[in-house]
Structure formats: structure tokens, C-alpha cells
Amino acid sequence: MSRLDDGFSTLITFSLATPAFYEKSVTPPSIEAGGENDTTTMRNTTWRTKAPKLLKTLGECSGTAAYDPVVYNDIVTMIGQNQLITITFSDGASLAFWGWLDAFTPGESVEGEQPTADFTIICSNQNDSGVETAPVYTAAA
């Protein structure tokens, strides 16, 4: 097992299209337990008790990208469409999960600066047939 020492280059690929955007930063999805279940009853004597929830949440993924305006054609096709999404980390490992591109928000275009857009991906954890599908991590070769 090794750690990542540099985030360059972390890439995102979509199964429905290859949009003309170029990742500048990527925030991979979080993994969350969803908080607590209160298990306190009138039979407790001193402490309120809690238990972890059984279901997990794969949080949203986001980032910033440079783009070619032709990306709008792909975005219109992909926005809100559940698909297989893969993040490839700088060491070649990958995380594949089902989800959709939820937002693509261009920033202000300014002379002397590269135009960028912020994007948000929602993880659905279900495939196109509605079957619960866990994210799959594949180690670098």
C-alpha cells in the first residue's frame, strides 16, 4: 500500500460521452455512514445510546475544469442522465460508480485568464436497471 504524493493527474470519464472539459481540480466523493440511530429507551439509566446506520452514502463529487464551448452539446445530452462514471487517480487506481452530472457552471470569462467551469456529480449507487450497485475501487497495476 502506498499513498498519493501528488494529485496530478486525476481524471474523470463518463460512459455516455467524453465532454470537452479538462480537469483542473477534482474532489472525489466522500463516504458517509449517515449519522446515528437513537437507541435510547426509558430503560436507559445514565446515558443516551446510539448505533450506526446500516446504509452508506457515497457523497457528491465536484471539481473545476477548463473547457471548450463545444462541451455544451455533451452537457445537454448528459445532464441528469445516470451513467457509469470513473475517477482515475494519479497513481492509476480508479473508482467507478453510477451517478450523473448534476451541474456544469461556467465561471466569469476574463481577459488574460483561462475560462473554467465548476461541475457537480451526484452518486446514485444504482445502475440503469435500478439495481443497487456499490462503487468499485481498482488498485493501480
Coordinates of N, CA and C in Angstrom, one line a residue:
M1 N 0.9 -1.2 0.0 CA 0.0 0.0 0.0 C 0.9 1.2 0.0
S2 N 0.5 2.2 -0.8 CA 1.3 3.5 -0.8 C 0.3 4.6 -0.8
R3 N 0.8 5.8 -0.6 CA -0.1 7.0 -0.5 C 0.2 7.8 -1.8
L4 N -0.8 8.6 -2.1 CA -0.6 9.6 -3.2 C 0.2 10.8 -2.7
D5 N 1.2 11.1 -3.4 CA 2.0 12.3 -3.1 C 1.7 13.5 -3.9
D6 N 1.0 13.3 -5.0 CA 0.7 14.4 -5.9 C -0.7 14.1 -6.5
G7 N -1.6 15.0 -6.6 CA -2.9 14.8 -7.2 C -2.9 14.8 -8.8
F8 N -1.8 15.2 -9.3 CA -1.7 15.2 -10.8 C -1.4 13.9 -11.3
S9 N -2.1 13.3 -12.2 CA -3.3 13.9 -12.8 C -4.5 13.0 -12.5
T10 N -5.5 13.6 -11.9 CA -6.7 12.9 -11.6 C -7.8 13.2 -12.6
L11 N -8.3 12.2 -13.3 CA -9.3 12.4 -14.4 C -10.6 11.8 -14.1
I12 N -11.6 12.3 -14.8 CA -13.0 11.7 -14.7 C -13.4 11.4 -16.1
T13 N -14.0 10.2 -16.2 CA -14.6 9.7 -17.5 C -16.0 9.3 -17.3
F14 N -16.8 9.6 -18.3 CA -18.3 9.3 -18.3 C -18.6 8.2 -19.4
S15 N -19.5 7.3 -19.1 CA -19.8 6.3 -20.1 C -20.7 6.8 -21.2
L16 N -21.4 7.9 -21.0 CA -22.3 8.4 -22.1 C -21.7 9.3 -23.1
A17 N -20.6 10.0 -22.7 CA -20.0 11.0 -23.6 C -18.6 11.3 -23.1
T18 N -17.8 11.9 -23.9 CA -16.5 12.4 -23.5 C -16.5 13.9 -23.7
P19 N -17.0 14.6 -22.6 CA -17.2 16.1 -22.8 C -15.8 16.8 -23.0
A20 N -15.8 17.9 -23.7 CA -14.6 18.6 -23.9 C -14.3 19.5 -22.7
F21 N -14.1 18.9 -21.6 CA -13.6 19.7 -20.4 C -12.4 19.0 -19.9
Y22 N -11.6 19.8 -19.3 CA -10.2 19.4 -18.9 C -10.1 19.7 -17.4
E23 N -10.0 18.6 -16.6 CA -9.9 18.8 -15.2 C -8.8 19.6 -14.7
K24 N -9.1 20.6 -13.8 CA -8.1 21.4 -13.2 C -8.0 21.0 -11.7
S25 N -9.1 20.6 -11.1 CA -9.2 20.1 -9.8 C -10.3 19.1 -9.7
V26 N -10.2 18.1 -8.9 CA -11.2 17.0 -8.7 C -11.3 16.7 -7.2
T27 N -12.5 16.8 -6.7 CA -12.8 16.3 -5.3 C -13.6 15.0 -5.4
P28 N -12.9 13.9 -5.1 CA -13.6 12.6 -5.2 C -14.8 12.5 -4.2
P29 N -15.7 11.6 -4.4 CA -16.8 11.5 -3.5 C -16.4 11.1 -2.1
S30 N -17.1 11.6 -1.1 CA -17.0 11.2 0.3 C -17.7 9.9 0.5
I31 N -17.4 9.2 1.6 CA -18.1 8.0 2.1 C -18.6 8.3 3.5
E32 N -19.9 8.2 3.6 CA -20.5 8.6 4.9 C -21.4 7.5 5.5
A33 N -21.5 7.4 6.8 CA -22.4 6.5 7.4 C -23.8 7.0 7.6
G34 N -23.9 8.3 7.5 CA -25.3 8.9 7.6 C -25.7 9.3 9.0
G35 N -24.8 9.3 10.0 CA -25.2 9.8 11.3 C -25.6 8.6 12.2
E36 N -26.4 8.9 13.1 CA -26.7 7.9 14.2 C -28.2 7.6 14.2
N37 N -28.4 6.4 14.7 CA -29.8 6.0 15.1 C -29.9 6.1 16.6
D38 N -30.8 6.8 17.1 CA -31.0 7.0 18.6 C -31.6 5.7 19.1
T39 N -30.9 5.0 20.0 CA -31.4 3.8 20.6 C -31.8 3.9 22.0
T40 N -31.9 5.2 22.5 CA -32.2 5.4 23.9 C -33.7 5.0 24.2
T41 N -33.8 4.4 25.3 CA -35.2 4.0 25.7 C -35.4 4.5 27.2
M42 N -36.6 4.3 27.7 CA -36.9 4.6 29.0 C -36.2 3.7 30.0
R43 N -35.5 2.7 29.5 CA -34.8 1.7 30.4 C -33.3 2.1 30.5
N44 N -32.9 3.1 29.8 CA -31.5 3.6 30.0 C -31.5 4.3 31.4
T45 N -30.3 4.2 32.0 CA -30.2 4.8 33.4 C -29.3 6.0 33.5
T46 N -28.3 6.2 32.6 CA -27.4 7.3 32.7 C -27.1 7.9 31.4
W47 N -27.0 7.1 30.3 CA -26.5 7.6 29.0 C -27.6 7.4 27.9
R48 N -27.6 8.4 27.0 CA -28.4 8.2 25.8 C -27.5 7.3 24.9
T49 N -28.1 6.4 24.2 CA -27.3 5.4 23.4 C -27.6 5.6 22.0
K50 N -26.7 5.2 21.1 CA -26.8 5.4 19.7 C -26.2 4.2 19.0
A51 N -26.6 4.0 17.8 CA -26.0 2.9 16.9 C -25.8 3.5 15.5
P52 N -24.8 3.0 14.8 CA -24.6 3.5 13.5 C -25.7 3.0 12.5
K53 N -26.0 3.8 11.5 CA -26.9 3.4 10.5 C -26.3 2.2 9.7
L54 N -27.1 1.4 9.0 CA -26.6 0.3 8.3 C -26.3 0.6 6.8
L55 N -26.9 1.6 6.3 CA -26.7 2.0 4.9 C -25.6 3.1 4.8
K56 N -24.9 3.1 3.7 CA -23.8 4.0 3.5 C -24.2 5.0 2.4
T57 N -23.6 6.2 2.4 CA -23.8 7.2 1.3 C -22.5 7.5 0.6
L58 N -22.5 7.4 -0.7 CA -21.3 7.9 -1.5 C -21.7 9.3 -1.8
G59 N -21.0 10.3 -1.2 CA -21.3 11.7 -1.4 C -21.0 12.2 -2.8
E60 N -21.3 13.5 -3.0 CA -21.1 14.1 -4.3 C -19.6 14.3 -4.6
C61 N -19.4 14.3 -5.9 CA -18.0 14.6 -6.5 C -18.1 15.9 -7.2
S62 N -17.0 16.7 -7.1 CA -17.0 18.0 -7.7 C -15.7 18.4 -8.2
G63 N -15.6 19.5 -8.9 CA -14.3 20.0 -9.4 C -14.4 21.2 -10.3
T64 N -13.3 21.6 -10.8 CA -13.2 22.7 -11.7 C -12.5 22.2 -13.0
A65 N -13.0 22.7 -14.1 CA -12.4 22.3 -15.4 C -12.3 23.4 -16.4
A66 N -11.2 23.4 -17.2 CA -11.2 24.3 -18.3 C -12.1 23.6 -19.4
Y67 N -12.6 24.4 -20.4 CA -13.5 23.7 -21.3 C -13.4 24.4 -22.7
D68 N -13.9 23.6 -23.6 CA -14.1 24.1 -25.0 C -15.6 24.4 -25.1
P69 N -16.1 25.5 -25.6 CA -17.6 25.7 -25.6 C -18.4 24.6 -26.3
V70 N -17.7 23.8 -27.1 CA -18.5 22.7 -27.8 C -19.0 21.7 -26.7
V71 N -18.4 21.8 -25.5 CA -18.9 20.9 -24.4 C -20.4 21.1 -24.1
Y72 N -21.0 22.2 -24.4 CA -22.4 22.4 -24.2 C -23.2 21.3 -24.9
N73 N -22.8 20.8 -26.1 CA -23.6 19.8 -26.7 C -23.6 18.5 -25.9
D74 N -22.4 18.1 -25.3 CA -22.3 16.9 -24.5 C -23.1 17.1 -23.2
I75 N -23.0 18.3 -22.6 CA -23.6 18.6 -21.3 C -25.1 18.4 -21.4
V76 N -25.7 19.0 -22.5 CA -27.1 18.9 -22.7 C -27.6 17.4 -22.8
T77 N -26.7 16.6 -23.4 CA -27.0 15.2 -23.5 C -26.9 14.4 -22.2
M78 N -25.9 14.8 -21.4 CA -25.5 14.1 -20.2 C -26.2 14.5 -18.9
I79 N -26.5 15.8 -18.9 CA -27.0 16.3 -17.6 C -28.2 15.5 -17.1
G80 N -28.1 15.1 -15.8 CA -29.2 14.3 -15.2 C -29.4 12.9 -15.7
Q81 N -28.4 12.4 -16.5 CA -28.5 11.0 -17.0 C -27.6 10.1 -16.2
N82 N -28.2 9.1 -15.6 CA -27.5 8.1 -14.8 C -26.6 7.4 -15.7
Q83 N -25.3 7.2 -15.3 CA -24.3 6.6 -16.1 C -23.1 6.1 -15.2
L84 N -22.3 5.3 -15.8 CA -21.1 4.8 -15.1 C -20.1 5.9 -15.2
I85 N -19.5 6.3 -14.1 CA -18.5 7.4 -14.0 C -17.3 6.8 -13.3
T86 N -16.1 7.1 -13.9 CA -14.8 6.6 -13.3 C -13.9 7.7 -13.0
I87 N -13.4 7.7 -11.8 CA -12.3 8.7 -11.5 C -11.0 7.9 -11.5
T88 N -10.0 8.3 -12.3 CA -8.7 7.7 -12.3 C -7.8 8.6 -11.5
F89 N -7.2 8.0 -10.5 CA -6.3 8.8 -9.6 C -4.9 8.9 -10.2
S90 N -4.1 9.7 -9.7 CA -2.7 10.0 -10.2 C -1.8 8.7 -10.3
D91 N -2.1 7.7 -9.4 CA -1.3 6.5 -9.5 C -1.8 5.5 -10.4
G92 N -2.9 5.7 -11.1 CA -3.5 4.8 -12.0 C -4.7 4.0 -11.4
A93 N -4.9 4.1 -10.1 CA -6.0 3.4 -9.4 C -7.3 4.1 -9.9
S94 N -8.4 3.4 -9.7 CA -9.7 4.0 -10.2 C -10.8 3.7 -9.2
L95 N -11.8 4.6 -9.3 CA -13.1 4.4 -8.5 C -14.2 4.6 -9.5
A96 N -14.9 3.5 -9.8 CA -16.1 3.5 -10.7 C -17.4 3.5 -9.9
F97 N -18.3 4.3 -10.3 CA -19.6 4.4 -9.6 C -20.6 4.9 -10.6
W98 N -21.9 4.6 -10.2 CA -23.0 5.1 -11.0 C -23.5 6.5 -10.5
G99 N -23.8 7.4 -11.4 CA -24.2 8.7 -11.0 C -24.6 9.5 -12.2
W100 N -24.7 10.8 -12.0 CA -25.0 11.7 -13.1 C -24.3 13.1 -12.9
L101 N -24.1 13.7 -14.0 CA -23.6 15.1 -14.0 C -24.8 16.0 -13.6
D102 N -24.7 16.6 -12.4 CA -25.8 17.4 -11.9 C -25.7 18.8 -12.3
A103 N -24.5 19.4 -12.4 CA -24.4 20.8 -12.7 C -23.0 21.0 -13.4
F104 N -23.1 21.9 -14.4 CA -21.9 22.4 -15.1 C -22.1 23.9 -15.1
T105 N -21.3 24.7 -14.3 CA -21.5 26.1 -14.1 C -20.3 26.9 -14.6
P106 N -20.3 27.4 -15.8 CA -19.1 28.2 -16.2 C -18.9 29.5 -15.3
G107 N -17.7 29.8 -15.1 CA -17.3 31.0 -14.4 C -17.2 32.2 -15.3
E108 N -16.9 33.3 -14.7 CA -16.7 34.5 -15.5 C -15.6 34.4 -16.5
S109 N -15.8 34.8 -17.7 CA -14.7 34.9 -18.7 C -14.0 36.2 -18.5
V110 N -12.6 36.2 -18.3 CA -11.9 37.4 -18.0 C -10.7 37.4 -19.0
E111 N -10.3 38.5 -19.5 CA -9.1 38.7 -20.3 C -7.9 38.3 -19.6
G112 N -7.1 37.5 -20.2 CA -5.8 37.0 -19.6 C -5.9 35.8 -18.7
E113 N -7.2 35.2 -18.5 CA -7.3 34.1 -17.7 C -8.1 33.0 -18.5
Q114 N -7.7 31.7 -18.2 CA -8.4 30.6 -18.8 C -9.8 30.5 -18.3
P115 N -10.8 30.4 -19.1 CA -12.2 30.2 -18.7 C -12.3 28.8 -18.0
T116 N -13.0 28.7 -16.9 CA -13.2 27.5 -16.2 C -14.7 27.3 -15.9
A117 N -15.1 26.1 -15.5 CA -16.4 25.9 -15.0 C -16.4 24.9 -13.8
D118 N -17.3 25.1 -12.9 CA -17.4 24.2 -11.8 C -18.4 23.1 -12.2
F119 N -18.1 21.8 -11.8 CA -19.1 20.8 -12.1 C -19.4 20.0 -10.8
T120 N -20.6 19.4 -10.7 CA -21.0 18.6 -9.6 C -21.6 17.3 -10.1
I121 N -21.2 16.2 -9.5 CA -21.6 14.9 -9.9 C -22.3 14.3 -8.7
I122 N -23.5 13.8 -8.9 CA -24.2 13.1 -7.8 C -24.1 11.6 -8.0
C123 N -23.7 10.9 -6.9 CA -23.6 9.4 -7.0 C -24.9 8.8 -6.7
S124 N -25.4 7.9 -7.6 CA -26.7 7.3 -7.4 C -26.7 5.9 -6.8
N125 N -25.6 5.3 -6.9 CA -25.4 3.9 -6.4 C -26.5 2.9 -6.9
Q126 N -27.0 3.2 -8.1 CA -27.9 2.2 -8.7 C -27.6 2.3 -10.3
N127 N -27.6 1.2 -10.9 CA -27.4 1.2 -12.3 C -28.7 1.5 -13.1
D128 N -28.6 1.5 -14.4 CA -29.8 1.9 -15.2 C -31.0 1.0 -15.0
S129 N -30.8 -0.2 -14.5 CA -32.0 -1.1 -14.2 C -32.5 -0.9 -12.8
G130 N -32.0 0.1 -12.1 CA -32.4 0.4 -10.7 C -31.9 -0.6 -9.7
V131 N -30.9 -1.3 -10.0 CA -30.2 -2.3 -9.1 C -29.2 -1.6 -8.3
E132 N -29.2 -1.7 -7.0 CA -28.2 -1.1 -6.1 C -26.8 -1.6 -6.5
T133 N -25.9 -0.7 -6.8 CA -24.6 -1.0 -7.3 C -23.5 -0.2 -6.5
A134 N -22.7 -1.0 -5.8 CA -21.7 -0.3 -5.0 C -20.6 0.2 -5.8
P135 N -19.9 1.3 -5.4 CA -18.7 1.8 -6.1 C -17.6 0.7 -6.1
V136 N -16.8 0.7 -7.1 CA -15.8 -0.3 -7.3 C -14.4 0.4 -7.4
Y137 N -13.5 0.1 -6.4 CA -12.2 0.6 -6.4 C -11.3 -0.5 -7.0
T138 N -10.5 0.0 -8.0 CA -9.5 -0.9 -8.6 C -8.1 -0.4 -8.4
A139 N -7.2 -1.2 -7.7 CA -5.9 -0.7 -7.4 C -5.1 -0.5 -8.7
A140 N -4.1 0.3 -8.6 CA -3.2 0.6 -9.7 C -2.4 -0.7 -10.0
A141 N -2.2 -0.9 -11.3 CA -1.4 -2.1 -11.8 C 0.0 -2.1 -11.4

